[in-house]
């Protein structure tokens, strides 16, 4: 089918001879030649001498700002897809290209455009088998690591809801899941159980985290029934802002079929966390933005519990990765993922303690309990 064409090409040309765990690019200087190769393919043979610098704070893919220092100040965003996280980059690009083209037909500014090769491919594979893509650069916009005002939060909720609305009529076969078991709590709990079973000794913090997770089995079983397409990584820093208004959604690699509460929960988990403290004011702003813009019905139970569910799930993932030796999330040193896990689980506890106030907010917004 059309949806599997890029994936099949990638598997046929790259995977059979690919060394496991390709070495990540270490310096911008080492990446210039790769950029020039990508530019030759992605920009129809145009050989460029480009400035190149790391961009953003993502934990998965390598992202660079590519610039041509001339009078036109041309810019693009170059990304290397991390094949250690996404085992089939061709599948990812099948999904991403379909999403981008569909969304931009009706919402041309909601997602960035992809630059294609001379033969109309959506990505470039270098000599080492690494998969690269080139995005249009969105000018006069910035990413945020945290909301400074409730207005920013409300705009973020509206923008992610607009993406949901735009994806509701995506034609063709259903997008395939980019990572096996992604956003499935049962998958992550099974992985955690496996890692716990392998440990001879366990730090006290890891023991406490494991006990906290085990006590919330009912919460872990929520939101398993898909309702439509979701972004899958609905975080503050996956939006671009212009004049304090969200204008563009980034990082479409994880768009998949799932429950809308997973996106809302992730947005609250990331957006209402202010220095490790749960902000009811930002929660209210996110609810108002998301609920008022979303075209499908919402319900109070999801709006209340989904942030806890996603926080618990991310805590499980961070703890598992810590125990496994930090294979998935980038770390500065071993122990970072345990610290991240504890922070997420503490946030879940704060949301539990704030349940009455959160219910009052939902009533004030007009959501029936």
Coordinates of C-alpha atoms in Angstrom, one line a residue:
X1 CA 0.0 0.0 0.0
X2 CA 1.0 3.6 -0.3
X3 CA 1.4 3.9 3.5
X4 CA 4.1 1.2 3.6
X5 CA 6.2 2.2 0.5
X6 CA 8.8 4.3 2.4
X7 CA 9.1 1.7 5.1
X8 CA 9.7 -1.1 2.6
X9 CA 12.3 0.9 0.8
X10 CA 14.1 1.7 4.1
X11 CA 14.1 -2.0 5.1
X12 CA 15.2 -3.2 1.7
X13 CA 18.1 -0.7 1.3
X14 CA 19.2 -0.1 4.9
X15 CA 18.3 -2.5 7.6
X16 CA 20.0 -5.7 6.2
X17 CA 23.4 -4.1 6.4
X18 CA 22.9 -1.7 9.3
X19 CA 25.1 -2.0 12.3
X20 CA 23.2 -2.2 15.6
X21 CA 23.0 1.1 17.4
X22 CA 24.6 3.5 14.9
X23 CA 27.0 6.0 16.5
X24 CA 25.3 9.3 17.2
X25 CA 26.9 12.4 15.7
X26 CA 29.1 14.0 18.3
X27 CA 29.9 17.4 16.8
X28 CA 28.5 19.9 14.4
X29 CA 31.8 19.7 12.4
X30 CA 31.3 15.9 11.9
X31 CA 27.8 16.6 10.7
X32 CA 28.5 19.2 8.0
X33 CA 29.3 16.6 5.3
X34 CA 26.2 14.7 6.2
X35 CA 24.2 17.9 5.9
X36 CA 25.7 18.6 2.5
X37 CA 24.7 15.1 1.4
X38 CA 21.2 15.6 2.7
X39 CA 21.0 19.0 1.1
X40 CA 22.1 17.6 -2.3
X41 CA 19.2 15.1 -2.2
X42 CA 16.6 17.1 -0.3
X43 CA 17.2 20.4 -2.2
X44 CA 17.5 19.0 -5.7
X45 CA 21.2 18.8 -6.1
X46 CA 21.9 22.3 -4.6
X47 CA 25.4 22.0 -3.0
X48 CA 25.5 24.4 0.0
X49 CA 28.0 25.6 2.5
X50 CA 25.8 25.8 5.6
X51 CA 26.1 26.8 9.1
X52 CA 24.9 24.1 11.5
X53 CA 24.1 24.2 15.2
X54 CA 22.2 22.0 17.6
X55 CA 18.5 23.0 18.0
X56 CA 16.1 22.3 20.8
X57 CA 16.3 20.1 23.9
X58 CA 14.8 16.9 22.6
X59 CA 15.8 13.6 24.2
X60 CA 15.4 11.4 21.2
X61 CA 16.3 12.7 17.7
X62 CA 19.3 14.8 16.7
X63 CA 18.0 18.2 15.5
X64 CA 20.1 20.9 13.8
X65 CA 19.4 24.4 12.5
X66 CA 20.8 24.6 9.0
X67 CA 21.5 28.1 7.7
X68 CA 22.8 29.5 4.4
X69 CA 24.5 32.8 5.4
X70 CA 23.4 34.9 2.4
X71 CA 21.1 37.8 1.7
X72 CA 18.1 35.6 1.8
X73 CA 18.9 34.1 5.2
X74 CA 17.6 30.7 4.2
X75 CA 17.0 28.3 7.0
X76 CA 15.8 24.7 7.5
X77 CA 15.6 22.2 10.4
X78 CA 17.6 19.1 9.8
X79 CA 16.8 15.9 11.8
X80 CA 18.3 12.5 12.1
X81 CA 15.7 9.9 13.2
X82 CA 17.0 7.9 16.1
X83 CA 16.7 4.3 14.9
X84 CA 17.5 2.9 18.3
X85 CA 14.1 4.4 19.4
X86 CA 12.2 4.1 16.2
X87 CA 13.2 0.7 14.8
X88 CA 11.6 1.5 11.4
X89 CA 12.3 5.1 10.3
X90 CA 10.6 4.4 7.0
X91 CA 7.4 3.6 8.8
X92 CA 7.8 6.8 10.8
X93 CA 8.2 8.8 7.7
X94 CA 5.2 7.2 6.1
X95 CA 3.1 8.4 9.0
X96 CA 4.7 11.8 9.2
X97 CA 4.3 12.6 5.5
X98 CA 0.7 11.6 5.5
X99 CA -0.1 13.7 8.5
X100 CA 1.8 16.7 7.3
X101 CA 0.1 16.7 3.8
X102 CA -3.3 16.1 5.2
X103 CA -3.1 18.8 8.0
X104 CA -1.6 21.4 5.7
X105 CA -4.4 21.2 3.2
X106 CA -6.8 22.8 5.7
X107 CA -4.4 24.2 8.3
X108 CA -1.3 25.2 6.5
X109 CA 0.4 26.8 9.5
X110 CA -0.5 24.2 12.1
X111 CA 2.5 22.0 11.2
X112 CA 5.7 22.7 9.3
X113 CA 6.3 21.5 5.7
X114 CA 8.6 18.7 4.7
X115 CA 11.3 19.3 2.0
X116 CA 11.3 16.4 -0.4
X117 CA 14.1 15.0 -2.6
X118 CA 14.3 15.4 -6.4
X119 CA 12.6 12.0 -6.8
X120 CA 9.9 13.1 -4.3
X121 CA 11.1 11.1 -1.3
X122 CA 10.4 12.5 2.1
X123 CA 13.8 11.5 3.7
X124 CA 17.4 10.9 2.9
X125 CA 19.5 7.9 3.9
X126 CA 23.2 8.5 4.3
X127 CA 26.0 6.0 3.8
X128 CA 25.8 4.8 7.4
X129 CA 22.1 4.0 7.0
X130 CA 20.9 6.9 9.1
X131 CA 17.6 8.5 8.1
X132 CA 17.5 12.3 7.7
X133 CA 14.7 14.7 6.9
X134 CA 14.5 18.4 6.3
X135 CA 11.7 20.7 7.6
X136 CA 10.8 24.2 6.6
X137 CA 11.9 26.6 9.2
X138 CA 9.1 28.5 11.0
X139 CA 10.3 32.0 11.4
X140 CA 9.8 34.4 14.3
X141 CA 8.7 31.6 16.6
X142 CA 10.1 30.0 19.7
X143 CA 9.7 26.9 21.8
X144 CA 9.0 27.1 25.6
X145 CA 10.1 24.8 28.3
X146 CA 7.4 26.1 30.6
X147 CA 4.4 28.4 30.4
X148 CA 4.9 31.9 31.7
X149 CA 1.2 32.8 31.8
X150 CA -2.2 31.0 31.8
X151 CA -2.8 32.7 28.4
X152 CA 0.0 30.7 26.9
X153 CA -1.4 27.5 28.4
X154 CA -4.8 28.1 27.1
X155 CA -3.4 28.8 23.6
X156 CA -1.5 25.5 23.8
X157 CA -4.6 23.6 24.7
X158 CA -6.5 25.1 21.8
X159 CA -3.7 24.3 19.3
X160 CA -3.3 20.7 20.3
X161 CA -7.1 20.3 20.1
X162 CA -7.0 21.8 16.6
X163 CA -4.5 19.1 15.6
X164 CA -7.0 16.5 16.9
X165 CA -9.8 18.1 14.8
X166 CA -7.6 18.2 11.7
X167 CA -6.7 14.5 12.0
X168 CA -10.2 13.3 12.6
X169 CA -10.8 12.8 8.9
X170 CA -7.3 11.5 7.9
X171 CA -8.1 9.2 4.9
X172 CA -6.5 5.9 4.0
X173 CA -5.4 3.0 6.1
X174 CA -4.9 3.6 9.8
X175 CA -1.4 5.0 10.8
X176 CA 0.8 2.3 12.2
X177 CA 2.2 2.5 15.7
X178 CA 5.8 3.9 15.4
X179 CA 7.2 2.2 18.5
X180 CA 6.0 -1.3 19.6
X181 CA 3.8 -0.9 22.7
X182 CA 4.0 2.9 22.6
X183 CA 1.6 4.6 25.1
X184 CA 0.3 1.3 26.3
X185 CA 0.6 1.1 30.0
X186 CA 0.5 -2.7 30.1
X187 CA 3.5 -2.8 27.9
X188 CA 5.5 -0.5 30.1
X189 CA 4.5 -2.3 33.3
X190 CA 5.6 -5.6 31.8
X191 CA 8.9 -4.1 31.0
X192 CA 9.3 -2.7 34.5
X193 CA 8.4 -6.1 36.0
X194 CA 11.1 -7.7 33.8
X195 CA 13.7 -5.2 34.9
X196 CA 12.8 -5.5 38.6
X197 CA 13.1 -9.3 38.3
X198 CA 16.6 -8.9 37.0
X199 CA 17.9 -6.7 39.8
X200 CA 19.9 -8.3 42.6
X201 CA 19.7 -5.1 44.7
X202 CA 17.5 -2.0 44.3
X203 CA 18.1 1.6 45.6
X204 CA 15.7 2.7 48.3
X205 CA 14.3 5.4 45.9
X206 CA 13.7 2.8 43.2
X207 CA 12.0 0.6 45.8
X208 CA 9.7 3.4 46.9
X209 CA 8.9 4.3 43.3
X210 CA 8.0 0.7 42.5
X211 CA 5.7 0.5 45.5
X212 CA 4.0 3.7 44.5
X213 CA 3.3 2.4 41.0
X214 CA 2.0 -1.0 42.3
X215 CA -0.5 0.8 44.5
X216 CA -2.2 2.4 41.5
X217 CA -3.2 -0.6 39.4
X218 CA -6.7 0.8 38.8
X219 CA -5.3 4.0 37.4
X220 CA -3.0 2.1 35.1
X221 CA -5.9 0.3 33.4
X222 CA -7.6 3.5 32.3
X223 CA -7.8 5.0 28.7
X224 CA -7.1 1.8 26.7
X225 CA -9.9 2.3 24.2
X226 CA -8.9 4.4 21.2
X227 CA -11.1 7.4 20.3
X228 CA -9.1 8.7 17.3
X229 CA -5.7 10.0 16.3
X230 CA -3.5 11.6 19.0
X231 CA -0.2 13.4 18.8
X232 CA 1.4 11.0 21.3
X233 CA 3.9 13.4 22.7
X234 CA 1.8 16.3 23.8
X235 CA 4.3 18.4 25.6
X236 CA 4.9 22.1 26.1
X237 CA 8.1 22.1 24.0
X238 CA 6.5 20.4 21.1
X239 CA 4.8 23.7 20.2
X240 CA 6.1 26.9 18.6
X241 CA 4.9 30.2 20.0
X242 CA 4.6 33.6 18.3
X243 CA 3.6 36.6 20.3
X244 CA 2.7 34.3 23.2
X245 CA 0.3 32.4 21.1
X246 CA 0.9 28.7 20.0
X247 CA 1.1 28.6 16.3
X248 CA 2.6 25.3 15.2
X249 CA 2.8 21.7 16.5
X250 CA 6.2 20.0 16.3
X251 CA 7.4 16.4 16.6
X252 CA 4.8 14.3 14.7
X253 CA 6.8 11.0 14.9
X254 CA 4.4 9.6 17.5
X255 CA 1.0 10.4 15.9
X256 CA -1.0 7.3 16.3
X257 CA -4.5 5.9 17.1
X258 CA -5.3 6.3 20.8
X259 CA -7.5 7.8 23.4
X260 CA -7.7 11.6 23.4
X261 CA -7.1 11.7 27.1
X262 CA -3.5 10.5 26.6
X263 CA -2.8 13.8 24.8
X264 CA -4.7 16.0 27.3
X265 CA -3.0 14.1 30.2
X266 CA 0.5 14.6 28.8
X267 CA -0.2 18.3 28.1
X268 CA -1.3 18.8 31.8
X269 CA 1.5 16.7 33.1
X270 CA 4.1 18.7 31.3
X271 CA 2.4 22.1 31.2
X272 CA 1.0 22.4 34.7
X273 CA 4.3 21.4 36.3
X274 CA 5.9 24.6 37.6
X275 CA 9.3 23.8 39.1
X276 CA 8.0 20.5 40.4
X277 CA 4.7 21.9 41.8
X278 CA 1.3 21.2 40.2
X279 CA -0.4 24.5 39.2
X280 CA -4.1 24.6 39.4
X281 CA -4.2 27.9 37.5
X282 CA -2.4 26.3 34.5
X283 CA -4.6 23.2 34.7
X284 CA -7.7 25.4 34.4
X285 CA -6.2 27.3 31.4
X286 CA -5.3 24.0 29.7
X287 CA -8.8 22.6 30.3
X288 CA -10.4 25.8 28.9
X289 CA -8.3 25.8 25.8
X290 CA -8.5 22.1 25.0
X291 CA -12.2 21.5 25.8
X292 CA -13.5 24.6 24.1
X293 CA -11.6 23.8 20.9
X294 CA -12.0 20.0 20.6
X295 CA -14.7 18.9 18.3
X296 CA -15.4 15.6 20.0
X297 CA -17.1 15.2 23.4
X298 CA -15.1 15.3 26.6
X299 CA -15.9 14.0 30.1
X300 CA -14.9 15.0 33.6
X301 CA -13.5 11.6 34.5
X302 CA -10.9 11.8 31.7
X303 CA -10.1 15.4 32.4
X304 CA -9.5 14.5 36.0
X305 CA -7.6 11.2 35.8
X306 CA -5.7 11.4 32.5
X307 CA -3.0 13.7 33.8
X308 CA -2.3 11.2 36.6
X309 CA -2.4 8.2 34.2
X310 CA 0.2 9.8 31.9
X311 CA 2.4 10.9 34.8
X312 CA 2.3 7.4 36.2
X313 CA 3.1 5.9 32.8
X314 CA 6.1 8.2 32.3
X315 CA 7.3 7.4 35.8
X316 CA 7.2 3.7 34.9
X317 CA 9.1 4.4 31.7
X318 CA 11.8 6.4 33.4
X319 CA 12.2 3.9 36.2
X320 CA 12.4 1.0 33.7
X321 CA 15.1 2.8 31.6
X322 CA 17.1 3.5 34.7
X323 CA 17.1 -0.1 35.7
X324 CA 17.9 -1.2 32.1
X325 CA 21.0 1.1 31.9
X326 CA 19.5 4.2 30.2
X327 CA 18.9 2.7 26.8
X328 CA 16.0 5.0 25.7
X329 CA 16.2 8.4 27.2
X330 CA 19.3 10.5 27.0
X331 CA 21.1 11.1 30.3
X332 CA 24.0 13.2 31.5
X333 CA 24.8 10.5 34.0
X334 CA 23.3 7.3 35.4
X335 CA 20.7 8.2 37.9
X336 CA 19.1 11.0 35.8
X337 CA 16.2 8.7 34.8
X338 CA 15.6 7.7 38.4
X339 CA 15.4 11.4 39.3
X340 CA 12.9 11.9 36.4
X341 CA 10.8 9.0 37.6
X342 CA 10.6 10.3 41.1
X343 CA 9.6 13.7 39.9
X344 CA 6.8 12.3 37.8
X345 CA 5.4 10.1 40.6
X346 CA 5.6 13.1 43.0
X347 CA 3.5 15.1 40.5
X348 CA 1.0 12.3 40.4
X349 CA 0.7 12.4 44.1
X350 CA 0.2 16.2 44.0
X351 CA -2.6 15.8 41.5
X352 CA -4.3 13.2 43.7
X353 CA -4.1 15.7 46.6
X354 CA -5.6 18.4 44.4
X355 CA -8.6 16.3 43.2
X356 CA -11.3 18.4 44.9
X357 CA -9.9 21.6 43.5
X358 CA -9.6 20.1 40.0
X359 CA -13.2 19.0 40.2
X360 CA -14.3 22.5 41.2
X361 CA -12.4 23.8 38.1
X362 CA -14.2 21.4 35.8
X363 CA -17.5 22.5 37.2
X364 CA -16.6 26.1 36.7
X365 CA -15.6 25.4 33.1
X366 CA -19.0 23.8 32.5
X367 CA -18.1 20.1 32.6
X368 CA -20.7 18.0 34.3
X369 CA -19.4 15.7 37.0

